[in-house]
């Protein structure tokens, strides 16, 4: 189910809020869990089984690791390790199978065919469908097992509470990746106040506005240009900038909605975006973009690999590995690997040369512009259908690709006054408007009236738009 | 990537968020108002979903059952395909409920027409299906995507279209050529010739109506010529309608309907005449006995499918559609000639371009492509056409379901919209032996 849809806003949400608030306090997590499974199962009910299985495995592993920690008895480190391994192998096994089976198979077949070993190719009719949000809830669930193993949190006793944490519908499908440690206290005890609910509604409205008013129109431009057979240099750049805005407003809008819905249910989720296109270096960009993922990768991959504690050479290797796997997390395709490699290389370069030395000679607006362009190039790898298409798109950007006659039709769509105005508005909001966290901090009459107007506008706009799933649904 | 200090960043992030929420500044009255407003909006929205709009025409989808599934559906699915069948049936149900909520909700039906009118007139913006052009011309977005699409025969494009997970319905055979050649050979074994007739999209005939500039050549897909060459080399004759109509459109603007996807009677009649001439040049004397057809002018009405897709307010739509002058073809008996699925030496396999000026529903008989082909060739023409059965396998299935029509046909004209070249699945089960039994497959997903 998609937040920015009539089904969610006019059917699911009223029912969910109604049921949640009329339920006795002790059954609220059960109600929330059941609602979340309905929310999740709407796309494909069968995937609920997978979610439940993954939840059960980590719940069991957490309990066993906690028991093996000792308490009054002697600790059993090997048992703890075994259960951690059980959790990791199960989670990564599921993720690996569902997300990377098709990719692995195609890559293998491509490789052996290129080597002339046709006989070694694996022919199978089996094609695996990617369950919605598996990358998100697997990471979320895994962080729990690892944190229990490390002794940072105690295992949770109630299965319903744990299932509620893993499946909570506001952030289940596309994050932010909420770690157990971040909500453990709130699962036990949290407040439901009018101020929280009102701010949640404001967050939800701003998120909806980002998605419906900005991301969706930008998507029309980006999709038209990226899916076209050729494009002029100007159209190619417009398509790329449109995609940069689309992915930002799509994803940060989703995060705002998730945070808002969480607040309405009494939960406080941490910030996931911090104006990433205002970053002054790539390192800074990764402190601001999809913070819940970048901190997850840092805490559970980069630092365990050794971080920057083993000398410069190893630091670069660790950065490269982290970003490569980060790229692969986003999608099972070589262009995502290249996307990760590109970011890894830039981060390593900044670390090697020093951010200040690289950028300090530039005035701040120019620094921001340079970083934005660097990020733009990475979005080509991210959005293109595959690596070949990405290379072709780079050629279009540089004017090196032939422009075929049908491409002359593209401006009819991408230069539509409404879409151009939306792009300009998106730029103004990106670089000029306050963040949602800041804007909703003080909710006076003017802001509430603005939010109310935005909500009505979004609902009206939804009536003219088709089903528009979020970009991150496929990751 | 920045290394954290020793203190736990997790606690920091959580504490920061909690502190931030605790610092929310809102008066109690404002908070009450905001919460009430929000709850009211979503609950009123929910209530409006349950109330049909008074005085408005309710679509059949609304009149249908709220839950379009029955126990019988489930048990049937279980018998046919087991767990997968039930799963499929449930997914179908959930998707239909979602679509219904989005498209047919009372709120949407109330708001959409006015907002869409505003978008069209003030911002010159359509919706995901319709692109507004110059001077009131409207264009269907789906063909537009295909016109600007990459070369449809490029190996990477073919590979991508067949890749599971890339599209909702991966094509088993994305390349049109092998399937068409196979059909051509199968027909040839029966003594029948195949002629391929790709109908251009509106954007290809009148590109300047979408983007004003000097168009020296038709914006056809770069692989179109390769397709023609490969089919011709394999023995399938191809009539290049896109370029013919583009050239004709340089001097007249009445070949395509301004607010409909389809051609006008003028565009269709021009094509029919050119195809007839092409057939005579290519095959000499045409098969079958000469027949003398007559004609008479009639007025025809198009409803404007693109206006329908926009869902404009009532005031923005002509109540009775758009009037056209058309020519009805009369048989030797002086009565309207209607090319139906009957035995004739020439057979037209078509889609909505063939059907657009036929039938009672539109107020006319026998003014379509098949009738005009009959008029121009002087031969009887039969027709097998369906707006939903547009893919190769569907067409073959149509042929197999009408063995008498197939047996009589010496020339088969395969008409298809050019958008299908890069979007349809061109898999083919084969025509099979004449008179063989054939199970009717389900209609394909494609729409005209």
PDB file of N, CA and C in Angstrom, chain B residues 169-260:
ATOM      1  N   UNK B 169       5.098  -7.700 -17.415  1.00  0.00           N
ATOM      2  CA  UNK B 169       4.858  -8.852 -18.282  1.00  0.00           C
ATOM      3  C   UNK B 169       6.044  -9.015 -19.227  1.00  0.00           C
ATOM      4  N   UNK B 170       7.079  -9.739 -18.832  1.00  0.00           N
ATOM      5  CA  UNK B 170       8.211  -9.921 -19.740  1.00  0.00           C
ATOM      6  C   UNK B 170       7.756 -10.587 -21.031  1.00  0.00           C
ATOM      7  N   UNK B 171       8.294 -10.096 -22.138  1.00  0.00           N
ATOM      8  CA  UNK B 171       7.898 -10.650 -23.431  1.00  0.00           C
ATOM      9  C   UNK B 171       8.711 -11.901 -23.704  1.00  0.00           C
ATOM     10  N   UNK B 172       8.028 -12.951 -24.114  1.00  0.00           N
ATOM     11  CA  UNK B 172       8.774 -14.165 -24.462  1.00  0.00           C
ATOM     12  C   UNK B 172       9.468 -13.972 -25.802  1.00  0.00           C
ATOM     13  N   UNK B 173       8.853 -13.156 -26.641  1.00  0.00           N
ATOM     14  CA  UNK B 173       9.428 -12.909 -27.955  1.00  0.00           C
ATOM     15  C   UNK B 173       9.260 -11.425 -28.300  1.00  0.00           C
ATOM     16  N   UNK B 174      10.167 -10.590 -27.842  1.00  0.00           N
ATOM     17  CA  UNK B 174      10.005  -9.152 -28.061  1.00  0.00           C
ATOM     18  C   UNK B 174      10.272  -8.717 -29.497  1.00  0.00           C
ATOM     19  N   UNK B 175      10.980  -9.534 -30.255  1.00  0.00           N
ATOM     20  CA  UNK B 175      11.296  -9.187 -31.653  1.00  0.00           C
ATOM     21  C   UNK B 175      10.107  -9.575 -32.546  1.00  0.00           C
ATOM     22  N   UNK B 176       9.523  -8.595 -33.259  1.00  0.00           N
ATOM     23  CA  UNK B 176       8.343  -8.926 -34.075  1.00  0.00           C
ATOM     24  C   UNK B 176       8.663  -9.786 -35.290  1.00  0.00           C
ATOM     25  N   UNK B 177       9.916  -9.731 -35.759  1.00  0.00           N
ATOM     26  CA  UNK B 177      10.223 -10.322 -37.067  1.00  0.00           C
ATOM     27  C   UNK B 177      10.038 -11.848 -37.107  1.00  0.00           C
ATOM     28  N   UNK B 178      10.637 -12.618 -36.183  1.00  0.00           N
ATOM     29  CA  UNK B 178      10.511 -14.077 -36.324  1.00  0.00           C
ATOM     30  C   UNK B 178       9.067 -14.559 -36.332  1.00  0.00           C
ATOM     31  N   UNK B 179       8.259 -14.022 -35.449  1.00  0.00           N
ATOM     32  CA  UNK B 179       6.858 -14.450 -35.379  1.00  0.00           C
ATOM     33  C   UNK B 179       6.105 -14.121 -36.652  1.00  0.00           C
ATOM     34  N   UNK B 180       6.343 -12.933 -37.192  1.00  0.00           N
ATOM     35  CA  UNK B 180       5.636 -12.528 -38.421  1.00  0.00           C
ATOM     36  C   UNK B 180       6.098 -13.367 -39.604  1.00  0.00           C
ATOM     37  N   UNK B 181       7.390 -13.642 -39.655  1.00  0.00           N
ATOM     38  CA  UNK B 181       7.904 -14.478 -40.753  1.00  0.00           C
ATOM     39  C   UNK B 181       7.322 -15.886 -40.680  1.00  0.00           C
ATOM     40  N   UNK B 182       7.215 -16.362 -39.438  1.00  0.00           N
ATOM     41  CA  UNK B 182       6.658 -17.702 -39.256  1.00  0.00           C
ATOM     42  C   UNK B 182       5.207 -17.739 -39.723  1.00  0.00           C
ATOM     43  N   UNK B 183       4.471 -16.685 -39.369  1.00  0.00           N
ATOM     44  CA  UNK B 183       3.080 -16.611 -39.818  1.00  0.00           C
ATOM     45  C   UNK B 183       3.037 -16.512 -41.350  1.00  0.00           C
ATOM     46  N   UNK B 184       3.953 -15.718 -41.900  1.00  0.00           N
ATOM     47  CA  UNK B 184       4.013 -15.569 -43.356  1.00  0.00           C
ATOM     48  C   UNK B 184       4.252 -16.901 -44.037  1.00  0.00           C
ATOM     49  N   UNK B 185       5.164 -17.699 -43.488  1.00  0.00           N
ATOM     50  CA  UNK B 185       5.476 -19.002 -44.089  1.00  0.00           C
ATOM     51  C   UNK B 185       4.289 -19.962 -43.954  1.00  0.00           C
ATOM     52  N   UNK B 186       3.650 -19.911 -42.758  1.00  0.00           N
ATOM     53  CA  UNK B 186       2.499 -20.798 -42.533  1.00  0.00           C
ATOM     54  C   UNK B 186       1.378 -20.458 -43.506  1.00  0.00           C
ATOM     55  N   UNK B 187       1.184 -19.162 -43.759  1.00  0.00           N
ATOM     56  CA  UNK B 187       0.137 -18.760 -44.709  1.00  0.00           C
ATOM     57  C   UNK B 187       0.517 -19.147 -46.131  1.00  0.00           C
ATOM     58  N   UNK B 188       1.802 -18.996 -46.416  1.00  0.00           N
ATOM     59  CA  UNK B 188       2.272 -19.314 -47.766  1.00  0.00           C
ATOM     60  C   UNK B 188       2.026 -20.787 -48.093  1.00  0.00           C
ATOM     61  N   UNK B 189       2.185 -21.642 -47.090  1.00  0.00           N
ATOM     62  CA  UNK B 189       1.930 -23.071 -47.304  1.00  0.00           C
ATOM     63  C   UNK B 189       0.469 -23.322 -47.669  1.00  0.00           C
ATOM     64  N   UNK B 190      -0.397 -22.394 -47.283  1.00  0.00           N
ATOM     65  CA  UNK B 190      -1.822 -22.491 -47.645  1.00  0.00           C
ATOM     66  C   UNK B 190      -2.116 -21.711 -48.920  1.00  0.00           C
ATOM     67  N   UNK B 191      -1.082 -21.191 -49.545  1.00  0.00           N
ATOM     68  CA  UNK B 191      -1.282 -20.424 -50.768  1.00  0.00           C
ATOM     69  C   UNK B 191      -1.740 -18.994 -50.506  1.00  0.00           C
ATOM     70  N   UNK B 192      -1.463 -18.492 -49.328  1.00  0.00           N
ATOM     71  CA  UNK B 192      -1.918 -17.152 -48.935  1.00  0.00           C
ATOM     72  C   UNK B 192      -0.707 -16.256 -48.681  1.00  0.00           C
ATOM     73  N   UNK B 193      -0.808 -14.988 -49.096  1.00  0.00           N
ATOM     74  CA  UNK B 193       0.309 -14.056 -48.875  1.00  0.00           C
ATOM     75  C   UNK B 193       0.004 -13.159 -47.685  1.00  0.00           C
ATOM     76  N   UNK B 194       1.038 -12.767 -46.977  1.00  0.00           N
ATOM     77  CA  UNK B 194       0.873 -11.893 -45.811  1.00  0.00           C
ATOM     78  C   UNK B 194       1.386 -10.494 -46.146  1.00  0.00           C
ATOM     79  N   UNK B 195       0.601  -9.495 -45.804  1.00  0.00           N
ATOM     80  CA  UNK B 195       1.007  -8.095 -45.976  1.00  0.00           C
ATOM     81  C   UNK B 195       0.968  -7.438 -44.602  1.00  0.00           C
ATOM     82  N   UNK B 196       2.046  -6.793 -44.245  1.00  0.00           N
ATOM     83  CA  UNK B 196       2.125  -6.158 -42.928  1.00  0.00           C
ATOM     84  C   UNK B 196       1.827  -4.665 -43.082  1.00  0.00           C
ATOM     85  N   UNK B 197       0.892  -4.197 -42.260  1.00  0.00           N
ATOM     86  CA  UNK B 197       0.442  -2.804 -42.387  1.00  0.00           C
ATOM     87  C   UNK B 197       0.533  -2.083 -41.028  1.00  0.00           C
ATOM     88  N   UNK B 198       1.706  -1.512 -40.724  1.00  0.00           N
ATOM     89  CA  UNK B 198       1.814  -0.769 -39.465  1.00  0.00           C
ATOM     90  C   UNK B 198       1.176   0.616 -39.594  1.00  0.00           C
ATOM     91  N   UNK B 199       0.264   0.939 -38.694  1.00  0.00           N
ATOM     92  CA  UNK B 199      -0.416   2.237 -38.722  1.00  0.00           C
ATOM     93  C   UNK B 199       0.343   3.206 -37.813  1.00  0.00           C
ATOM     94  N   UNK B 200       0.690   4.370 -38.322  1.00  0.00           N
ATOM     95  CA  UNK B 200       1.487   5.284 -37.493  1.00  0.00           C
ATOM     96  C   UNK B 200       0.686   5.852 -36.326  1.00  0.00           C
ATOM     97  N   UNK B 201       1.412   6.391 -35.382  1.00  0.00           N
ATOM     98  CA  UNK B 201       0.773   7.086 -34.267  1.00  0.00           C
ATOM     99  C   UNK B 201       0.536   8.536 -34.691  1.00  0.00           C
ATOM    100  N   UNK B 202      -0.365   9.171 -33.987  1.00  0.00           N
ATOM    101  CA  UNK B 202      -0.691  10.568 -34.289  1.00  0.00           C
ATOM    102  C   UNK B 202       0.551  11.462 -34.233  1.00  0.00           C
ATOM    103  N   UNK B 203       1.435  11.157 -33.268  1.00  0.00           N
ATOM    104  CA  UNK B 203       2.662  11.941 -33.086  1.00  0.00           C
ATOM    105  C   UNK B 203       3.579  11.836 -34.302  1.00  0.00           C
ATOM    106  N   UNK B 204       3.430  10.737 -35.058  1.00  0.00           N
ATOM    107  CA  UNK B 204       4.291  10.532 -36.225  1.00  0.00           C
ATOM    108  C   UNK B 204       3.731  11.206 -37.467  1.00  0.00           C
ATOM    109  N   UNK B 205       2.421  11.380 -37.467  1.00  0.00           N
ATOM    110  CA  UNK B 205       1.787  12.000 -38.627  1.00  0.00           C
ATOM    111  C   UNK B 205       1.775  13.516 -38.477  1.00  0.00           C
ATOM    112  N   UNK B 206       1.432  13.984 -37.303  1.00  0.00           N
ATOM    113  CA  UNK B 206       1.378  15.428 -37.049  1.00  0.00           C
ATOM    114  C   UNK B 206       2.313  15.818 -35.896  1.00  0.00           C
ATOM    115  N   UNK B 207       3.616  15.588 -36.037  1.00  0.00           N
ATOM    116  CA  UNK B 207       4.504  15.934 -34.909  1.00  0.00           C
ATOM    117  C   UNK B 207       4.484  17.431 -34.585  1.00  0.00           C
ATOM    118  N   UNK B 208       4.246  18.259 -35.620  1.00  0.00           N
ATOM    119  CA  UNK B 208       4.263  19.710 -35.386  1.00  0.00           C
ATOM    120  C   UNK B 208       3.095  20.162 -34.519  1.00  0.00           C
ATOM    121  N   UNK B 209       2.059  19.339 -34.410  1.00  0.00           N
ATOM    122  CA  UNK B 209       0.933  19.687 -33.537  1.00  0.00           C
ATOM    123  C   UNK B 209       1.291  19.442 -32.075  1.00  0.00           C
ATOM    124  N   UNK B 210       2.297  18.649 -31.873  1.00  0.00           N
ATOM    125  CA  UNK B 210       2.767  18.409 -30.505  1.00  0.00           C
ATOM    126  C   UNK B 210       3.947  19.313 -30.194  1.00  0.00           C
ATOM    127  N   UNK B 211       4.854  19.412 -31.139  1.00  0.00           N
ATOM    128  CA  UNK B 211       5.981  20.319 -30.965  1.00  0.00           C
ATOM    129  C   UNK B 211       6.199  21.092 -32.261  1.00  0.00           C
ATOM    130  N   UNK B 212       5.798  22.366 -32.273  1.00  0.00           N
ATOM    131  CA  UNK B 212       5.910  23.137 -33.513  1.00  0.00           C
ATOM    132  C   UNK B 212       7.363  23.335 -33.935  1.00  0.00           C
ATOM    133  N   UNK B 213       7.708  22.897 -35.069  1.00  0.00           N
ATOM    134  CA  UNK B 213       9.013  23.098 -35.694  1.00  0.00           C
ATOM    135  C   UNK B 213       8.939  22.549 -37.113  1.00  0.00           C
ATOM    136  N   UNK B 214       9.951  22.783 -37.873  1.00  0.00           N
ATOM    137  CA  UNK B 214       9.937  22.265 -39.244  1.00  0.00           C
ATOM    138  C   UNK B 214      10.335  20.789 -39.224  1.00  0.00           C
ATOM    139  N   UNK B 215       9.369  19.919 -39.456  1.00  0.00           N
ATOM    140  CA  UNK B 215       9.650  18.479 -39.463  1.00  0.00           C
ATOM    141  C   UNK B 215       9.890  18.039 -40.901  1.00  0.00           C
ATOM    142  N   UNK B 216      11.111  17.695 -41.209  1.00  0.00           N
ATOM    143  CA  UNK B 216      11.414  17.285 -42.579  1.00  0.00           C
ATOM    144  C   UNK B 216      11.146  15.799 -42.797  1.00  0.00           C
ATOM    145  N   UNK B 217      11.206  15.024 -41.718  1.00  0.00           N
ATOM    146  CA  UNK B 217      10.915  13.592 -41.867  1.00  0.00           C
ATOM    147  C   UNK B 217      10.067  13.098 -40.693  1.00  0.00           C
ATOM    148  N   UNK B 218       9.378  12.013 -40.949  1.00  0.00           N
ATOM    149  CA  UNK B 218       8.498  11.463 -39.902  1.00  0.00           C
ATOM    150  C   UNK B 218       9.347  10.927 -38.747  1.00  0.00           C
ATOM    151  N   UNK B 219       8.938  11.205 -37.513  1.00  0.00           N
ATOM    152  CA  UNK B 219       9.699  10.659 -36.390  1.00  0.00           C
ATOM    153  C   UNK B 219       9.390   9.178 -36.169  1.00  0.00           C
ATOM    154  N   UNK B 220      10.008   8.352 -36.972  1.00  0.00           N
ATOM    155  CA  UNK B 220       9.788   6.905 -36.815  1.00  0.00           C
ATOM    156  C   UNK B 220      10.958   6.311 -36.044  1.00  0.00           C
ATOM    157  N   UNK B 221      10.698   5.193 -35.447  1.00  0.00           N
ATOM    158  CA  UNK B 221      11.750   4.513 -34.694  1.00  0.00           C
ATOM    159  C   UNK B 221      12.903   4.167 -35.632  1.00  0.00           C
ATOM    160  N   UNK B 222      14.163   4.341 -35.163  1.00  0.00           N
ATOM    161  CA  UNK B 222      15.307   4.081 -36.048  1.00  0.00           C
ATOM    162  C   UNK B 222      15.346   2.656 -36.590  1.00  0.00           C
ATOM    163  N   UNK B 223      14.682   1.732 -35.894  1.00  0.00           N
ATOM    164  CA  UNK B 223      14.712   0.341 -36.362  1.00  0.00           C
ATOM    165  C   UNK B 223      13.550  -0.009 -37.284  1.00  0.00           C
ATOM    166  N   UNK B 224      12.725   0.965 -37.586  1.00  0.00           N
ATOM    167  CA  UNK B 224      11.560   0.667 -38.432  1.00  0.00           C
ATOM    168  C   UNK B 224      12.000   0.171 -39.808  1.00  0.00           C
ATOM    169  N   UNK B 225      13.008   0.833 -40.372  1.00  0.00           N
ATOM    170  CA  UNK B 225      13.460   0.441 -41.722  1.00  0.00           C
ATOM    171  C   UNK B 225      14.081  -0.955 -41.713  1.00  0.00           C
ATOM    172  N   UNK B 226      14.757  -1.272 -40.609  1.00  0.00           N
ATOM    173  CA  UNK B 226      15.344  -2.618 -40.511  1.00  0.00           C
ATOM    174  C   UNK B 226      14.243  -3.669 -40.454  1.00  0.00           C
ATOM    175  N   UNK B 227      13.186  -3.334 -39.722  1.00  0.00           N
ATOM    176  CA  UNK B 227      12.046  -4.253 -39.639  1.00  0.00           C
ATOM    177  C   UNK B 227      11.466  -4.494 -41.031  1.00  0.00           C
ATOM    178  N   UNK B 228      11.292  -3.406 -41.766  1.00  0.00           N
ATOM    179  CA  UNK B 228      10.722  -3.525 -43.119  1.00  0.00           C
ATOM    180  C   UNK B 228      11.633  -4.397 -43.985  1.00  0.00           C
ATOM    181  N   UNK B 229      12.938  -4.116 -43.922  1.00  0.00           N
ATOM    182  CA  UNK B 229      13.886  -4.862 -44.758  1.00  0.00           C
ATOM    183  C   UNK B 229      13.879  -6.345 -44.413  1.00  0.00           C
ATOM    184  N   UNK B 230      13.857  -6.657 -43.120  1.00  0.00           N
ATOM    185  CA  UNK B 230      13.909  -8.071 -42.717  1.00  0.00           C
ATOM    186  C   UNK B 230      12.624  -8.798 -43.105  1.00  0.00           C
ATOM    187  N   UNK B 231      11.499  -8.110 -42.967  1.00  0.00           N
ATOM    188  CA  UNK B 231      10.235  -8.760 -43.332  1.00  0.00           C
ATOM    189  C   UNK B 231      10.158  -8.963 -44.848  1.00  0.00           C
ATOM    190  N   UNK B 232      10.562  -7.936 -45.575  1.00  0.00           N
ATOM    191  CA  UNK B 232      10.528  -8.045 -47.046  1.00  0.00           C
ATOM    192  C   UNK B 232      11.458  -9.165 -47.507  1.00  0.00           C
ATOM    193  N   UNK B 233      12.638  -9.232 -46.881  1.00  0.00           N
ATOM    194  CA  UNK B 233      13.598 -10.289 -47.261  1.00  0.00           C
ATOM    195  C   UNK B 233      13.031 -11.673 -46.959  1.00  0.00           C
ATOM    196  N   UNK B 234      12.167 -11.749 -45.952  1.00  0.00           N
ATOM    197  CA  UNK B 234      11.572 -13.040 -45.581  1.00  0.00           C
ATOM    198  C   UNK B 234      10.287 -13.328 -46.339  1.00  0.00           C
ATOM    199  N   UNK B 235       9.899 -12.458 -47.245  1.00  0.00           N
ATOM    200  CA  UNK B 235       8.720 -12.743 -48.067  1.00  0.00           C
ATOM    201  C   UNK B 235       7.446 -12.093 -47.576  1.00  0.00           C
ATOM    202  N   UNK B 236       7.520 -11.253 -46.573  1.00  0.00           N
ATOM    203  CA  UNK B 236       6.320 -10.571 -46.089  1.00  0.00           C
ATOM    204  C   UNK B 236       6.341  -9.146 -46.639  1.00  0.00           C
ATOM    205  N   UNK B 237       5.319  -8.791 -47.382  1.00  0.00           N
ATOM    206  CA  UNK B 237       5.264  -7.435 -47.946  1.00  0.00           C
ATOM    207  C   UNK B 237       4.880  -6.442 -46.855  1.00  0.00           C
ATOM    208  N   UNK B 238       5.528  -5.282 -46.878  1.00  0.00           N
ATOM    209  CA  UNK B 238       5.241  -4.273 -45.843  1.00  0.00           C
ATOM    210  C   UNK B 238       4.815  -2.978 -46.528  1.00  0.00           C
ATOM    211  N   UNK B 239       3.730  -2.422 -46.076  1.00  0.00           N
ATOM    212  CA  UNK B 239       3.287  -1.130 -46.587  1.00  0.00           C
ATOM    213  C   UNK B 239       3.692  -0.050 -45.573  1.00  0.00           C
ATOM    214  N   UNK B 240       4.472   0.917 -46.040  1.00  0.00           N
ATOM    215  CA  UNK B 240       5.018   1.947 -45.153  1.00  0.00           C
ATOM    216  C   UNK B 240       3.993   3.080 -44.964  1.00  0.00           C
ATOM    217  N   UNK B 241       2.994   2.813 -44.147  1.00  0.00           N
ATOM    218  CA  UNK B 241       1.953   3.816 -43.906  1.00  0.00           C
ATOM    219  C   UNK B 241       2.463   5.037 -43.138  1.00  0.00           C
ATOM    220  N   UNK B 242       3.400   4.873 -42.180  1.00  0.00           N
ATOM    221  CA  UNK B 242       3.848   6.060 -41.435  1.00  0.00           C
ATOM    222  C   UNK B 242       4.370   7.168 -42.335  1.00  0.00           C
ATOM    223  N   UNK B 243       5.180   6.806 -43.311  1.00  0.00           N
ATOM    224  CA  UNK B 243       5.774   7.856 -44.156  1.00  0.00           C
ATOM    225  C   UNK B 243       4.741   8.413 -45.148  1.00  0.00           C
ATOM    226  N   UNK B 244       3.866   7.504 -45.640  1.00  0.00           N
ATOM    227  CA  UNK B 244       2.821   7.961 -46.555  1.00  0.00           C
ATOM    228  C   UNK B 244       1.958   9.024 -45.870  1.00  0.00           C
ATOM    229  N   UNK B 245       1.514   8.714 -44.664  1.00  0.00           N
ATOM    230  CA  UNK B 245       0.605   9.624 -43.983  1.00  0.00           C
ATOM    231  C   UNK B 245       1.319  10.892 -43.524  1.00  0.00           C
ATOM    232  N   UNK B 246       2.592  10.751 -43.145  1.00  0.00           N
ATOM    233  CA  UNK B 246       3.359  11.952 -42.755  1.00  0.00           C
ATOM    234  C   UNK B 246       3.450  12.913 -43.949  1.00  0.00           C
ATOM    235  N   UNK B 247       3.761  12.339 -45.128  1.00  0.00           N
ATOM    236  CA  UNK B 247       3.891  13.187 -46.327  1.00  0.00           C
ATOM    237  C   UNK B 247       2.550  13.851 -46.653  1.00  0.00           C
ATOM    238  N   UNK B 248       1.491  13.069 -46.559  1.00  0.00           N
ATOM    239  CA  UNK B 248       0.166  13.618 -46.883  1.00  0.00           C
ATOM    240  C   UNK B 248      -0.218  14.712 -45.888  1.00  0.00           C
ATOM    241  N   UNK B 249       0.200  14.537 -44.672  1.00  0.00           N
ATOM    242  CA  UNK B 249      -0.191  15.491 -43.617  1.00  0.00           C
ATOM    243  C   UNK B 249       0.538  16.830 -43.749  1.00  0.00           C
ATOM    244  N   UNK B 250       1.541  16.908 -44.632  1.00  0.00           N
ATOM    245  CA  UNK B 250       2.222  18.207 -44.811  1.00  0.00           C
ATOM    246  C   UNK B 250       1.277  19.216 -45.464  1.00  0.00           C
ATOM    247  N   UNK B 251       0.306  18.716 -46.214  1.00  0.00           N
ATOM    248  CA  UNK B 251      -0.558  19.657 -46.933  1.00  0.00           C
ATOM    249  C   UNK B 251      -2.000  19.649 -46.442  1.00  0.00           C
ATOM    250  N   UNK B 252      -2.325  18.816 -45.466  1.00  0.00           N
ATOM    251  CA  UNK B 252      -3.707  18.805 -44.950  1.00  0.00           C
ATOM    252  C   UNK B 252      -3.683  18.399 -43.472  1.00  0.00           C
ATOM    253  N   UNK B 253      -4.657  18.906 -42.737  1.00  0.00           N
ATOM    254  CA  UNK B 253      -4.634  18.630 -41.301  1.00  0.00           C
ATOM    255  C   UNK B 253      -5.866  17.845 -40.845  1.00  0.00           C
ATOM    256  N   UNK B 254      -6.457  17.101 -41.783  1.00  0.00           N
ATOM    257  CA  UNK B 254      -7.690  16.390 -41.415  1.00  0.00           C
ATOM    258  C   UNK B 254      -7.521  14.876 -41.406  1.00  0.00           C
ATOM    259  N   UNK B 255      -6.279  14.411 -41.285  1.00  0.00           N
ATOM    260  CA  UNK B 255      -6.070  12.959 -41.349  1.00  0.00           C
ATOM    261  C   UNK B 255      -6.263  12.279 -39.993  1.00  0.00           C
ATOM    262  N   UNK B 256      -6.093  13.045 -38.951  1.00  0.00           N
ATOM    263  CA  UNK B 256      -6.245  12.461 -37.609  1.00  0.00           C
ATOM    264  C   UNK B 256      -7.212  13.298 -36.794  1.00  0.00           C
ATOM    265  N   UNK B 257      -7.941  12.667 -35.918  1.00  0.00           N
ATOM    266  CA  UNK B 257      -8.888  13.387 -35.068  1.00  0.00           C
ATOM    267  C   UNK B 257      -8.109  14.174 -34.018  1.00  0.00           C
ATOM    268  N   UNK B 258      -8.487  15.423 -33.811  1.00  0.00           N
ATOM    269  CA  UNK B 258      -7.685  16.259 -32.890  1.00  0.00           C
ATOM    270  C   UNK B 258      -7.755  15.765 -31.456  1.00  0.00           C
ATOM    271  N   UNK B 259      -8.903  15.205 -31.057  1.00  0.00           N
ATOM    272  CA  UNK B 259      -9.044  14.817 -29.644  1.00  0.00           C
ATOM    273  C   UNK B 259      -9.344  13.337 -29.474  1.00  0.00           C
ATOM    274  N   UNK B 260      -8.902  12.579 -30.443  1.00  0.00           N
ATOM    275  CA  UNK B 260      -9.062  11.126 -30.383  1.00  0.00           C
ATOM    276  C   UNK B 260      -7.733  10.505 -30.815  1.00  0.00           C
TER     277      UNK B 260
END
